[in-house]
Coordinates of N, CA and C in Angstrom, one line a residue:
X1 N 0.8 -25.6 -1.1 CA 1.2 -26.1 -2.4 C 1.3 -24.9 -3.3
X2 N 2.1 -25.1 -4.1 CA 2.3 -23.8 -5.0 C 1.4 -24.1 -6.1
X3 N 0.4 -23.2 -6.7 CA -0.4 -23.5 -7.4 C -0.3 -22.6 -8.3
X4 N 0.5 -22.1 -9.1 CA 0.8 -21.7 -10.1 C 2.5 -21.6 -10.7
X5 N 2.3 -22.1 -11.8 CA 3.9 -22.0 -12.3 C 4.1 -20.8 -13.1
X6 N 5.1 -20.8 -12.5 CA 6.1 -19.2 -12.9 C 6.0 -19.3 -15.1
X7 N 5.7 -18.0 -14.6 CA 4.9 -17.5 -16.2 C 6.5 -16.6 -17.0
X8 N 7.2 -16.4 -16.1 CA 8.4 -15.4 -16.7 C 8.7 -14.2 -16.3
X9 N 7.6 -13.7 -15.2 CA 7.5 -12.4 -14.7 C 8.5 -12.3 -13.2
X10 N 9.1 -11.6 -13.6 CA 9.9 -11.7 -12.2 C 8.8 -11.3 -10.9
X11 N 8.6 -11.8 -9.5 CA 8.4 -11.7 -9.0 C 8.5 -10.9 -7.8
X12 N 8.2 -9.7 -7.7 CA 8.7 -8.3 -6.8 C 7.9 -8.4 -5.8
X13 N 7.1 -8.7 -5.5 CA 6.2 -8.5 -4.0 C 5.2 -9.7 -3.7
X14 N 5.4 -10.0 -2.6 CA 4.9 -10.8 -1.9 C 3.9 -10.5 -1.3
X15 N 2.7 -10.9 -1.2 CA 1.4 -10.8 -0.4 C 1.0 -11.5 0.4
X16 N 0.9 -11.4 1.8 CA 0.3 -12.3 2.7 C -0.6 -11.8 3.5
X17 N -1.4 -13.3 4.0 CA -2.7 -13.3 4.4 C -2.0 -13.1 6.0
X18 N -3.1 -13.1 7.0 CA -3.0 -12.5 8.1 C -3.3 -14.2 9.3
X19 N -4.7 -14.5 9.3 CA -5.2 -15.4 10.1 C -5.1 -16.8 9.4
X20 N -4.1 -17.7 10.3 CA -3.6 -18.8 9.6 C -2.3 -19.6 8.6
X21 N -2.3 -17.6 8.4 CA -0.8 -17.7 7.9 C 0.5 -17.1 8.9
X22 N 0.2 -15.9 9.3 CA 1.0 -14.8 9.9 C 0.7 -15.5 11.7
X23 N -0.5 -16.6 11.9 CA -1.1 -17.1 13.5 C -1.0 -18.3 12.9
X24 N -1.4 -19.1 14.2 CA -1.5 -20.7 14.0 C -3.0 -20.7 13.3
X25 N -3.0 -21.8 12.7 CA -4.2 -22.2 12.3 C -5.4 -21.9 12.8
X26 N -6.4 -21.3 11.4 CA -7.4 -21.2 11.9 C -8.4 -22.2 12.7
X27 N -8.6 -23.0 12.1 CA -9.2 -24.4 13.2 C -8.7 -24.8 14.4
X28 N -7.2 -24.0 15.1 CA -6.8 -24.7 16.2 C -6.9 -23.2 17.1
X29 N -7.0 -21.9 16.6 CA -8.1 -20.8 17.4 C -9.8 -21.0 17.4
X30 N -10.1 -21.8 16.7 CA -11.4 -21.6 17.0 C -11.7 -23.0 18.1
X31 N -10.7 -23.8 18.0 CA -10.8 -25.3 19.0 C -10.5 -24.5 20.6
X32 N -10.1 -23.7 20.4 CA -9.3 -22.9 22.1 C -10.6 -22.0 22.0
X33 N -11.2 -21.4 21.4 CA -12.2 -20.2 21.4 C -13.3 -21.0 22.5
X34 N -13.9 -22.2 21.7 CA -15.3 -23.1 22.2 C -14.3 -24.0 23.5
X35 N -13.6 -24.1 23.6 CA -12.9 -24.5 25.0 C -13.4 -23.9 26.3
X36 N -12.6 -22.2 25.8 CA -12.5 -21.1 27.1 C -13.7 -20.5 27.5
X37 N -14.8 -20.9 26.1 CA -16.0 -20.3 26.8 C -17.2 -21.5 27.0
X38 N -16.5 -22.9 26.9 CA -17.4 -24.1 27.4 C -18.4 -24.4 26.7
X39 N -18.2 -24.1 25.3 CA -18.9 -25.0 24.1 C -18.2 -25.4 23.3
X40 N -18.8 -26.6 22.7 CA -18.4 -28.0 21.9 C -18.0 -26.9 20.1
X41 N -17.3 -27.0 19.4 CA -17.1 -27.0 18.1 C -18.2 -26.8 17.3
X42 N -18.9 -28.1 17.4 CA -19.9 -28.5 16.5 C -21.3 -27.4 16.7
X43 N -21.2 -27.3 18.4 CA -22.2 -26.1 18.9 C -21.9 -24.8 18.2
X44 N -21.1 -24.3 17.5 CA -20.4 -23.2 17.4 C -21.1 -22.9 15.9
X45 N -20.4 -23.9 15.3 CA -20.8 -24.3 13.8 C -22.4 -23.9 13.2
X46 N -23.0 -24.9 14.1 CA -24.5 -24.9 13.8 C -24.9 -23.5 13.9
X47 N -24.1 -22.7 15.1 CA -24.9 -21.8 15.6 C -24.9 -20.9 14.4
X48 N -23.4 -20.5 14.1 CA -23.0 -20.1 12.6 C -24.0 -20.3 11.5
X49 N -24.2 -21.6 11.0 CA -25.2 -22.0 9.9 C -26.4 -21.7 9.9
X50 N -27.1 -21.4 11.1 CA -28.3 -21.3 12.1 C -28.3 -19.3 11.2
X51 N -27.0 -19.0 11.8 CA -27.5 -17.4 11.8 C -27.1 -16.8 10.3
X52 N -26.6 -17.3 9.6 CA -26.4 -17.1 8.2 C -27.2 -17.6 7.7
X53 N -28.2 -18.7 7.8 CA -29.5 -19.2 7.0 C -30.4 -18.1 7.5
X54 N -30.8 -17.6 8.5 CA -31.5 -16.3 8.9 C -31.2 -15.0 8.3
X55 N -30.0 -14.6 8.2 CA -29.7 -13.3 8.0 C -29.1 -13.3 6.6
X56 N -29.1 -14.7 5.8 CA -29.0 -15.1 4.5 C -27.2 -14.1 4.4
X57 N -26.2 -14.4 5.4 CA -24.9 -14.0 5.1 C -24.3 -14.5 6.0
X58 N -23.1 -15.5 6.1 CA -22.2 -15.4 7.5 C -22.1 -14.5 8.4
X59 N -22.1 -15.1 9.3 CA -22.0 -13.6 10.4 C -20.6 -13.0 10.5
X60 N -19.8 -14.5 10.4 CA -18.1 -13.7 10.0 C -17.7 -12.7 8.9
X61 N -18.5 -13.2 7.8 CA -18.3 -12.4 6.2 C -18.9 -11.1 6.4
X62 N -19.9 -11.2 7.3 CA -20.4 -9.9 7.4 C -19.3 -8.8 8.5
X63 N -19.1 -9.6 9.7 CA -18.2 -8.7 10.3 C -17.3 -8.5 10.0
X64 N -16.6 -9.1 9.0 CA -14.9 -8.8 8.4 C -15.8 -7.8 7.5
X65 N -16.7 -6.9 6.5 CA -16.9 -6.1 6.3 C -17.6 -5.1 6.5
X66 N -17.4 -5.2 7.9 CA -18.1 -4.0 9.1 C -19.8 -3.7 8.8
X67 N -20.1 -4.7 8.5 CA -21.3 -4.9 7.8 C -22.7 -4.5 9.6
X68 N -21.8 -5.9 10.2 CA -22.0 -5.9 11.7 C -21.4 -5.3 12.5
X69 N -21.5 -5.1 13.7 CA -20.4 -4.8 15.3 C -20.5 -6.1 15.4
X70 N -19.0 -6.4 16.3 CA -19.0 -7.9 17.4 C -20.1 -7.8 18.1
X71 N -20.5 -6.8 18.9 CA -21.5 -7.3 19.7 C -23.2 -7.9 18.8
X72 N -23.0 -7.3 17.7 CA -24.0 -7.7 17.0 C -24.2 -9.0 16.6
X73 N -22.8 -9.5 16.0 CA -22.9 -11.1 15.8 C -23.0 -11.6 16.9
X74 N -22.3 -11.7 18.4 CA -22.2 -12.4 19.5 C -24.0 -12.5 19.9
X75 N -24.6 -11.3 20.1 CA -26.0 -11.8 19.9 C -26.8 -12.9 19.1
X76 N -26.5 -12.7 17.6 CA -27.2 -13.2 17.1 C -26.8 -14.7 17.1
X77 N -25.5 -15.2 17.6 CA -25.1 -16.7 17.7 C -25.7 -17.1 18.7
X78 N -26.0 -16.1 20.0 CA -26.4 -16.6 21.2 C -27.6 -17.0 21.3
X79 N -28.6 -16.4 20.0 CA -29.8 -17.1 19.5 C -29.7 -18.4 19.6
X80 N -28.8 -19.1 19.2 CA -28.4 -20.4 19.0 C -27.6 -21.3 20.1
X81 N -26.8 -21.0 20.8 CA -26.0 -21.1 21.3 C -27.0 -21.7 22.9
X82 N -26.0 -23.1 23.6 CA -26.7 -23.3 24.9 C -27.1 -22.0 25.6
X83 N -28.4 -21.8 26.6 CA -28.5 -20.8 27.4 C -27.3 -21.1 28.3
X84 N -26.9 -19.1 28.4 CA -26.0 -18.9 29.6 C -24.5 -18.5 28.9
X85 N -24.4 -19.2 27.4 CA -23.2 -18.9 27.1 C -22.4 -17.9 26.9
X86 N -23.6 -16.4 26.9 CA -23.2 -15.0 26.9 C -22.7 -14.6 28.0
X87 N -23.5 -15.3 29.4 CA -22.6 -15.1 30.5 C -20.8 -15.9 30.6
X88 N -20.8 -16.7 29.7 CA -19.4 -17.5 29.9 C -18.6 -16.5 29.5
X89 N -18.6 -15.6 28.7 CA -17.7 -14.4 28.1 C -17.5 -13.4 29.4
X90 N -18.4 -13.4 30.2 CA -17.7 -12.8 31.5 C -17.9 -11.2 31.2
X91 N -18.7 -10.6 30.1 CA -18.7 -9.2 30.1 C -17.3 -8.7 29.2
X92 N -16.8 -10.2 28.5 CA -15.9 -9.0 27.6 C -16.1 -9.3 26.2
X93 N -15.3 -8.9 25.7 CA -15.7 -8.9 23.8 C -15.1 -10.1 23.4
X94 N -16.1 -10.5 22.0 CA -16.2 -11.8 21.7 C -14.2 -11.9 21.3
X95 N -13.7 -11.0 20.4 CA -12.1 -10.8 20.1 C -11.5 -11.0 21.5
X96 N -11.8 -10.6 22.4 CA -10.7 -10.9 23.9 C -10.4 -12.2 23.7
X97 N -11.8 -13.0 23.8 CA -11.4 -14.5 23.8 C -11.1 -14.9 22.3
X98 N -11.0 -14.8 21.5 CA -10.6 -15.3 20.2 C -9.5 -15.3 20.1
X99 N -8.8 -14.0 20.6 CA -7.4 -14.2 20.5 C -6.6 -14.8 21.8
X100 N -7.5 -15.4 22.9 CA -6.7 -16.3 24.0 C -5.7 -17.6 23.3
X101 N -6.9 -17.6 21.8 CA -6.3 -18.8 21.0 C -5.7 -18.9 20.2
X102 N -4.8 -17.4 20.1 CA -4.3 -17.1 19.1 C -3.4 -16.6 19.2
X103 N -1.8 -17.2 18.2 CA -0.7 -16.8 18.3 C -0.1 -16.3 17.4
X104 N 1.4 -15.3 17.3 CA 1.9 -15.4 16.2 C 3.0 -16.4 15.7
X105 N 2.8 -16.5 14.5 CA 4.1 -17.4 13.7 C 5.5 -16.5 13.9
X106 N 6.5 -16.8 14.7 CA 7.6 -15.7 14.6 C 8.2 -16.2 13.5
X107 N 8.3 -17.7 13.1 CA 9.1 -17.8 11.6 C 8.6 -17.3 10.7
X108 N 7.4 -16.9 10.4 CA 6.6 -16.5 9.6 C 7.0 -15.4 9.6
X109 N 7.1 -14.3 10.3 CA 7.5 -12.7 10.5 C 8.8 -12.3 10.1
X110 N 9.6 -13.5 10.8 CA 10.8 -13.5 10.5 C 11.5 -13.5 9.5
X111 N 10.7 -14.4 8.5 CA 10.9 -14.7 7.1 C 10.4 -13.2 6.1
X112 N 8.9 -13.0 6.9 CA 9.0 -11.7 6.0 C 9.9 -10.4 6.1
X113 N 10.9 -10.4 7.4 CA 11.4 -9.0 7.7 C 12.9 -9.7 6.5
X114 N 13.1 -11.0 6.6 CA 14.2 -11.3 5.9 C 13.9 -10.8 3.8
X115 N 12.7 -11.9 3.5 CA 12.3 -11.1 2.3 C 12.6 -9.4 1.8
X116 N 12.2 -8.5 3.1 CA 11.9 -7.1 2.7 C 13.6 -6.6 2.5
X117 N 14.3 -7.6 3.6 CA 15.9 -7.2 3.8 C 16.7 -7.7 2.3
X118 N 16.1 -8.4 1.4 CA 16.4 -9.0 0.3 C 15.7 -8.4 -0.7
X119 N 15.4 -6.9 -0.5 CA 14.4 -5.9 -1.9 C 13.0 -6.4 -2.4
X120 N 12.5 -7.4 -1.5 CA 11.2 -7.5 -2.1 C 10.2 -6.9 -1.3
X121 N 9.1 -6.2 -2.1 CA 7.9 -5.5 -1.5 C 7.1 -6.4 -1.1
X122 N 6.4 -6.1 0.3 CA 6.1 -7.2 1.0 C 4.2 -6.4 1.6
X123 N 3.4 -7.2 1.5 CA 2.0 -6.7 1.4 C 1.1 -7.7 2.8
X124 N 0.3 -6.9 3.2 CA -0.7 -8.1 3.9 C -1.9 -7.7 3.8
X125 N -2.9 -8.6 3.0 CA -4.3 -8.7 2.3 C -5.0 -9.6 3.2
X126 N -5.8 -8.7 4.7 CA -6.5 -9.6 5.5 C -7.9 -9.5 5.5
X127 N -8.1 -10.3 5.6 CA -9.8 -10.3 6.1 C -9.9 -10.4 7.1
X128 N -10.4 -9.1 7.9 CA -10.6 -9.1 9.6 C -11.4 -8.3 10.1
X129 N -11.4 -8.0 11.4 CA -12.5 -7.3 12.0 C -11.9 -6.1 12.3
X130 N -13.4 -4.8 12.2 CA -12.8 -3.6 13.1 C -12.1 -3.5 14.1
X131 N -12.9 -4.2 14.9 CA -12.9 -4.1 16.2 C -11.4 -4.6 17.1
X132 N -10.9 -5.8 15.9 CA -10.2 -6.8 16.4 C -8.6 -5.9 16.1
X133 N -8.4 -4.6 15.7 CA -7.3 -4.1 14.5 C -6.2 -3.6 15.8
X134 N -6.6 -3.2 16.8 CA -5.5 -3.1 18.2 C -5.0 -4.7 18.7
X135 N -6.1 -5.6 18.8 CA -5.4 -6.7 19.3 C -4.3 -7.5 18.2
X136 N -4.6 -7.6 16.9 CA -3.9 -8.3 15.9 C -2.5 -7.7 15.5
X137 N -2.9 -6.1 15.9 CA -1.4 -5.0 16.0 C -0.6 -5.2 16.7
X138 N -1.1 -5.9 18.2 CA -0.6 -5.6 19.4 C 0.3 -6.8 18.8
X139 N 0.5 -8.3 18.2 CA 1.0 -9.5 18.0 C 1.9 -8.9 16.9
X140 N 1.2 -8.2 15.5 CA 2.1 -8.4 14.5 C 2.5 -6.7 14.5
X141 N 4.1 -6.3 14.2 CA 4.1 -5.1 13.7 C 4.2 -4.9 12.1
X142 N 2.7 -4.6 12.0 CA 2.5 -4.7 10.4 C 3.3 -3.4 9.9
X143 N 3.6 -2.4 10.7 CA 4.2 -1.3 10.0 C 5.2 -1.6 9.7
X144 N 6.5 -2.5 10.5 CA 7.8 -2.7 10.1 C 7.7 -3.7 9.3
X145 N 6.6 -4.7 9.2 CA 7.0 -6.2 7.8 C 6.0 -5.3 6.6
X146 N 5.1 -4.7 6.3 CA 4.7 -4.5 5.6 C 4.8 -3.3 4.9
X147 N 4.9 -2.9 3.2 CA 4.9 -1.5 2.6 C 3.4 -1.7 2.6
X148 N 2.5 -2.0 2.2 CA 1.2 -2.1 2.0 C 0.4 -2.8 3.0
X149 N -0.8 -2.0 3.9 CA -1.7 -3.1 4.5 C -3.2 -3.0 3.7
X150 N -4.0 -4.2 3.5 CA -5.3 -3.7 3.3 C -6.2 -4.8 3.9
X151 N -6.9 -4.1 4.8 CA -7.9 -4.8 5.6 C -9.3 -4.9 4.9
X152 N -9.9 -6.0 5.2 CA -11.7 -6.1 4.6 C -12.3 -5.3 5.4
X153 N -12.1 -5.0 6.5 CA -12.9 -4.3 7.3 C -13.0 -2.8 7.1
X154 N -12.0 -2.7 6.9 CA -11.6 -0.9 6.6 C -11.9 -0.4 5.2
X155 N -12.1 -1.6 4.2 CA -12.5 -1.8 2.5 C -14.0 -2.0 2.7
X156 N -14.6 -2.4 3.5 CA -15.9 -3.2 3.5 C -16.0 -4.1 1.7
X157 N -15.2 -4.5 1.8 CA -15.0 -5.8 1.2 C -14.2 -6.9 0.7
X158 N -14.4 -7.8 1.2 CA -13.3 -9.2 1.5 C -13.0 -9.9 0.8
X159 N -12.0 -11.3 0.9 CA -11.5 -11.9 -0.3 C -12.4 -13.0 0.0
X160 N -13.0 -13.6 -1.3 CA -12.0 -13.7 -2.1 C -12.7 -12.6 -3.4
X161 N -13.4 -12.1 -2.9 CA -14.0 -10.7 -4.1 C -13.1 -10.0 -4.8
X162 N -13.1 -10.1 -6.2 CA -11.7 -9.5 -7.2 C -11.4 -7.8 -6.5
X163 N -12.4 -7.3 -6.1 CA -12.0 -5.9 -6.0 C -11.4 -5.8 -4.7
X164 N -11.1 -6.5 -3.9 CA -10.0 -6.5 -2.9 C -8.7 -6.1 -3.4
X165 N -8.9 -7.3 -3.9 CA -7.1 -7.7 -4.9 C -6.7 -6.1 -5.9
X166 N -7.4 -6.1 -6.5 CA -8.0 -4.3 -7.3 C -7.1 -3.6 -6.5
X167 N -7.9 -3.1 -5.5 CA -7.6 -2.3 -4.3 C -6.1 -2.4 -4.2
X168 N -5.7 -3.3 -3.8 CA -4.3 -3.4 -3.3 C -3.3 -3.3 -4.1
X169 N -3.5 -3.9 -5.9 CA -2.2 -3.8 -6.7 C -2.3 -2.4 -6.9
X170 N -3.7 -1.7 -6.5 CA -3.6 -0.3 -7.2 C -2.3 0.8 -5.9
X171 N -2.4 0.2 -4.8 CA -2.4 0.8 -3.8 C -0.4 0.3 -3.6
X172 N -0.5 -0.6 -4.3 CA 1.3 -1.4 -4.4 C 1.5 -0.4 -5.8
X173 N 1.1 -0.6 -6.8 CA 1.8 0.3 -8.3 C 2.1 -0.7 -8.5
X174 N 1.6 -2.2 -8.6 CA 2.7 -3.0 -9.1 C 1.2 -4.2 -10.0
X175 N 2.0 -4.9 -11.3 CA 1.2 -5.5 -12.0 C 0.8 -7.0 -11.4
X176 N -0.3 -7.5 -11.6 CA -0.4 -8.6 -10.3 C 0.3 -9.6 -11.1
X177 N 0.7 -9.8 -12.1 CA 2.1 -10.9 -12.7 C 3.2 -10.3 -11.9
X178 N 4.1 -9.3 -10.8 CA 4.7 -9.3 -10.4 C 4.6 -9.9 -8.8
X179 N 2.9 -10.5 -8.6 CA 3.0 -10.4 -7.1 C 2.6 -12.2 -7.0
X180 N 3.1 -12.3 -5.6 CA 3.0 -14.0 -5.1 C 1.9 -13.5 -4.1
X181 N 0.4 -14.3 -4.0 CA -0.3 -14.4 -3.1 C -0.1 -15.5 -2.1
X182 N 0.0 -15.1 -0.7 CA 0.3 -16.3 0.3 C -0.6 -16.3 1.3
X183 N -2.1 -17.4 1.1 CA -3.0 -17.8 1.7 C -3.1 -19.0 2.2
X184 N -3.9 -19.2 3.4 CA -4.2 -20.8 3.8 C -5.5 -21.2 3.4
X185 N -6.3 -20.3 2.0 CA -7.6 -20.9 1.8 C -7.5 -21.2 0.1
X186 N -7.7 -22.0 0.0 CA -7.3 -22.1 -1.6 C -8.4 -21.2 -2.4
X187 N -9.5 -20.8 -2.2 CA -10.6 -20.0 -2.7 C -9.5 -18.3 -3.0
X188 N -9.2 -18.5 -1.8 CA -8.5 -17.2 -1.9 C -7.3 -17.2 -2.8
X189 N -6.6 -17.9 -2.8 CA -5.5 -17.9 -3.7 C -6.1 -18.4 -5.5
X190 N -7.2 -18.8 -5.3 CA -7.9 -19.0 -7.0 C -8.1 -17.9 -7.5
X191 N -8.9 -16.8 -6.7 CA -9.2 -15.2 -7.0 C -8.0 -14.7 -7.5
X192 N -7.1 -14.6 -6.7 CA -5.7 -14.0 -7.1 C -4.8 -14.9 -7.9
X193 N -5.1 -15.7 -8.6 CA -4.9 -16.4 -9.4 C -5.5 -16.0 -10.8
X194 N -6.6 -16.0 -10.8 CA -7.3 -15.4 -11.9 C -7.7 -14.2 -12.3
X195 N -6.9 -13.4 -11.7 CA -6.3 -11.8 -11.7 C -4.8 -11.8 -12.0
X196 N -4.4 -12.9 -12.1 CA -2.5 -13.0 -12.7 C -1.8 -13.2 -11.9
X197 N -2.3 -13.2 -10.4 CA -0.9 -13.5 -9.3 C -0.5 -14.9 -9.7
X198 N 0.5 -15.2 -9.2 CA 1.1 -16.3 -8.4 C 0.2 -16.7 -7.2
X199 N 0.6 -18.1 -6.8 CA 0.4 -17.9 -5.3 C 0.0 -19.3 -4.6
X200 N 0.5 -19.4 -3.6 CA 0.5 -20.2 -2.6 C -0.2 -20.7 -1.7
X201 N -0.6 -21.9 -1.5 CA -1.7 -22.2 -0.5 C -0.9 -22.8 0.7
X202 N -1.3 -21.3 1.4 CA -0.2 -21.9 2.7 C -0.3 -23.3 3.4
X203 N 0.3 -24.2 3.9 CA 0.3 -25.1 4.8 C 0.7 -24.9 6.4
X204 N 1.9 -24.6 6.6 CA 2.5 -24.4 7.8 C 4.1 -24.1 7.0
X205 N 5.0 -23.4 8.1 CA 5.8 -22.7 7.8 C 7.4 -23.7 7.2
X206 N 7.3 -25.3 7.8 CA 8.2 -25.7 7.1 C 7.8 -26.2 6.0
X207 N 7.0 -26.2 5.6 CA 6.4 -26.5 3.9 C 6.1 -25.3 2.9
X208 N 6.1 -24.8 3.5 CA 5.1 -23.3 2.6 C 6.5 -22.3 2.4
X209 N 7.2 -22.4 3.3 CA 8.5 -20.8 2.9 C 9.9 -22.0 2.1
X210 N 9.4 -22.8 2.3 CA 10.3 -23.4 0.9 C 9.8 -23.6 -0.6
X211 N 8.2 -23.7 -0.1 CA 8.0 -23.4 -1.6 C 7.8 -22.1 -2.2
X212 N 7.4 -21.3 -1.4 CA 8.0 -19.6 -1.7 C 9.0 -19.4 -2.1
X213 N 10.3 -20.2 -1.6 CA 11.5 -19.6 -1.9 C 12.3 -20.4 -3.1
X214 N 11.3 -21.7 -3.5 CA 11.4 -22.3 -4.9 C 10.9 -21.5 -6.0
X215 N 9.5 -20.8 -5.3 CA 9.0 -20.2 -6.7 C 9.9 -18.9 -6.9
X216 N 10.3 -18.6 -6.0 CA 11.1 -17.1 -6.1 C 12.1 -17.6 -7.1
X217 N 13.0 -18.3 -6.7 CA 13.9 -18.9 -7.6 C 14.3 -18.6 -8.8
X218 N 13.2 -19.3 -8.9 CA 12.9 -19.2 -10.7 C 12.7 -18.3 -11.6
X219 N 13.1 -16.8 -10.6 CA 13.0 -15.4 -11.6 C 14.4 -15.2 -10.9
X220 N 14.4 -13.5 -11.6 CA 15.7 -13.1 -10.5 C 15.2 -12.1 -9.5
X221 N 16.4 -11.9 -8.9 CA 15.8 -11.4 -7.3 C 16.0 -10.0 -7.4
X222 N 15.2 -9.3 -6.7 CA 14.8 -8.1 -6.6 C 16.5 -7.3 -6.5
X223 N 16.8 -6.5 -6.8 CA 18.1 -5.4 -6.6 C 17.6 -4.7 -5.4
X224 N 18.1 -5.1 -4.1 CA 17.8 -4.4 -2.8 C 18.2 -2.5 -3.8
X225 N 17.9 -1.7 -3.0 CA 18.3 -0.5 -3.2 C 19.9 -0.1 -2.6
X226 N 20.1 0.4 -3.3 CA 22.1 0.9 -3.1 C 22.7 -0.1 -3.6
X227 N 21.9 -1.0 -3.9 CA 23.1 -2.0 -4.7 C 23.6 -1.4 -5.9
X228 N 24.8 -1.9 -6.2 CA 25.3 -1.4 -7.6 C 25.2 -3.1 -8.6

């Protein structure tokens, strides 16, 4: 849903999120994750709640800001986790299997290589893991869709924390009334909301890039370069 209306500022750059938006949904990689290694969802969950009431931090929040190693979290879930389930990973990294369930959106990519072809500066503000930065490369080529990347992992600090967002307009040159944030977590798009973006709470790709290309609309469009 588009959760902010256009204030007057023409809109020059687009920001998007990585997992959820740019891949299928997050809830339907984590449904394939507890599949391939023969636990239930709900086991997963607890184990999560289990290790963040201990270590008083998510274990995900903590590894998207390299706080942890994967192998560090995968231990400390297996505290929790039925015996044996470390052996179901078979000896490889917790990210091998995470991304078995994980795909890219090509309309989603597609749409961004078309944006950048239409003069808009195009960004991606993810929250992710060190470890994970060859496999999510190997899917998206962020160097050809994006002028700007900024990872939580490589920041050691994640959205929806204002100084992410900081980071990145500083690192674009651009005022955050010129930029559209494009998230699937509404937390995240509030932050960048209340720093001046725009921005969008993604749904899926035939809902979400029509309302991007409504809000766009409503300013004028970027002058590709060489245009006269």
């Amino acid at each position: 849903m588009i959760s902010d209306q256009f204030s007057g500022q023409r809109i020059s750059t687009l920001v998007f999120d990585y997992g959820g938006v740019l891949t299928n949904p997050l809830e339907e990689t984590f449904y394939l994750f507890c599949k391939a290694v023969g636990i239930s969802p709900l086991q997963l969950r607890e184990a999560m709640g289990a290790s963040a009431y201990e270590h008083r931090a998510e274990p995900m929040a903590q590894l998207e800001v390299a706080a942890i190693t994967e192998d560090e979290m995968i231990k400390r879930l297996a505290t929790y986790l039925p015996e044996g389930t470390l052996d179901r990973l078979e000896g490889k990294p917790f990210g091998e299997w995470w991304f078995k369930g994980r795909r890219t959106e090509t309309a989603v990519t597609d749409a961004i290589a078309g944006f950048r072809e239409r003069g808009y500066t195009t960004a991606l503000l993810t929250n992710n893991v060190r470890e994970w930065e060859p496999r999510w490369r190997a899917q998206v080529d962020a160097d050809a869709l994006f002028d700007v990347v900024v990872d939580s992992s490589r920041e050691q600090v994640r959205k929806p924390d204002p100084e992410i967002y900081r980071r990145l307009l500083e690192r674009l040159g651009k005022p955050a009334s010129e930029c559209l944030m494009v998230d699937d977590l509404e937390e995240n798009c509030a932050a960048a909301r209340d720093l001046g973006f725009s921005a969008v709470v993604w749904t899926r790709a035939d809902a979400s890039l029509p309302e991007i290309e409504a809000l766009l609309a409503t300013g004028a469009a970027p002058v590709a370069e060489g245009a006269s």
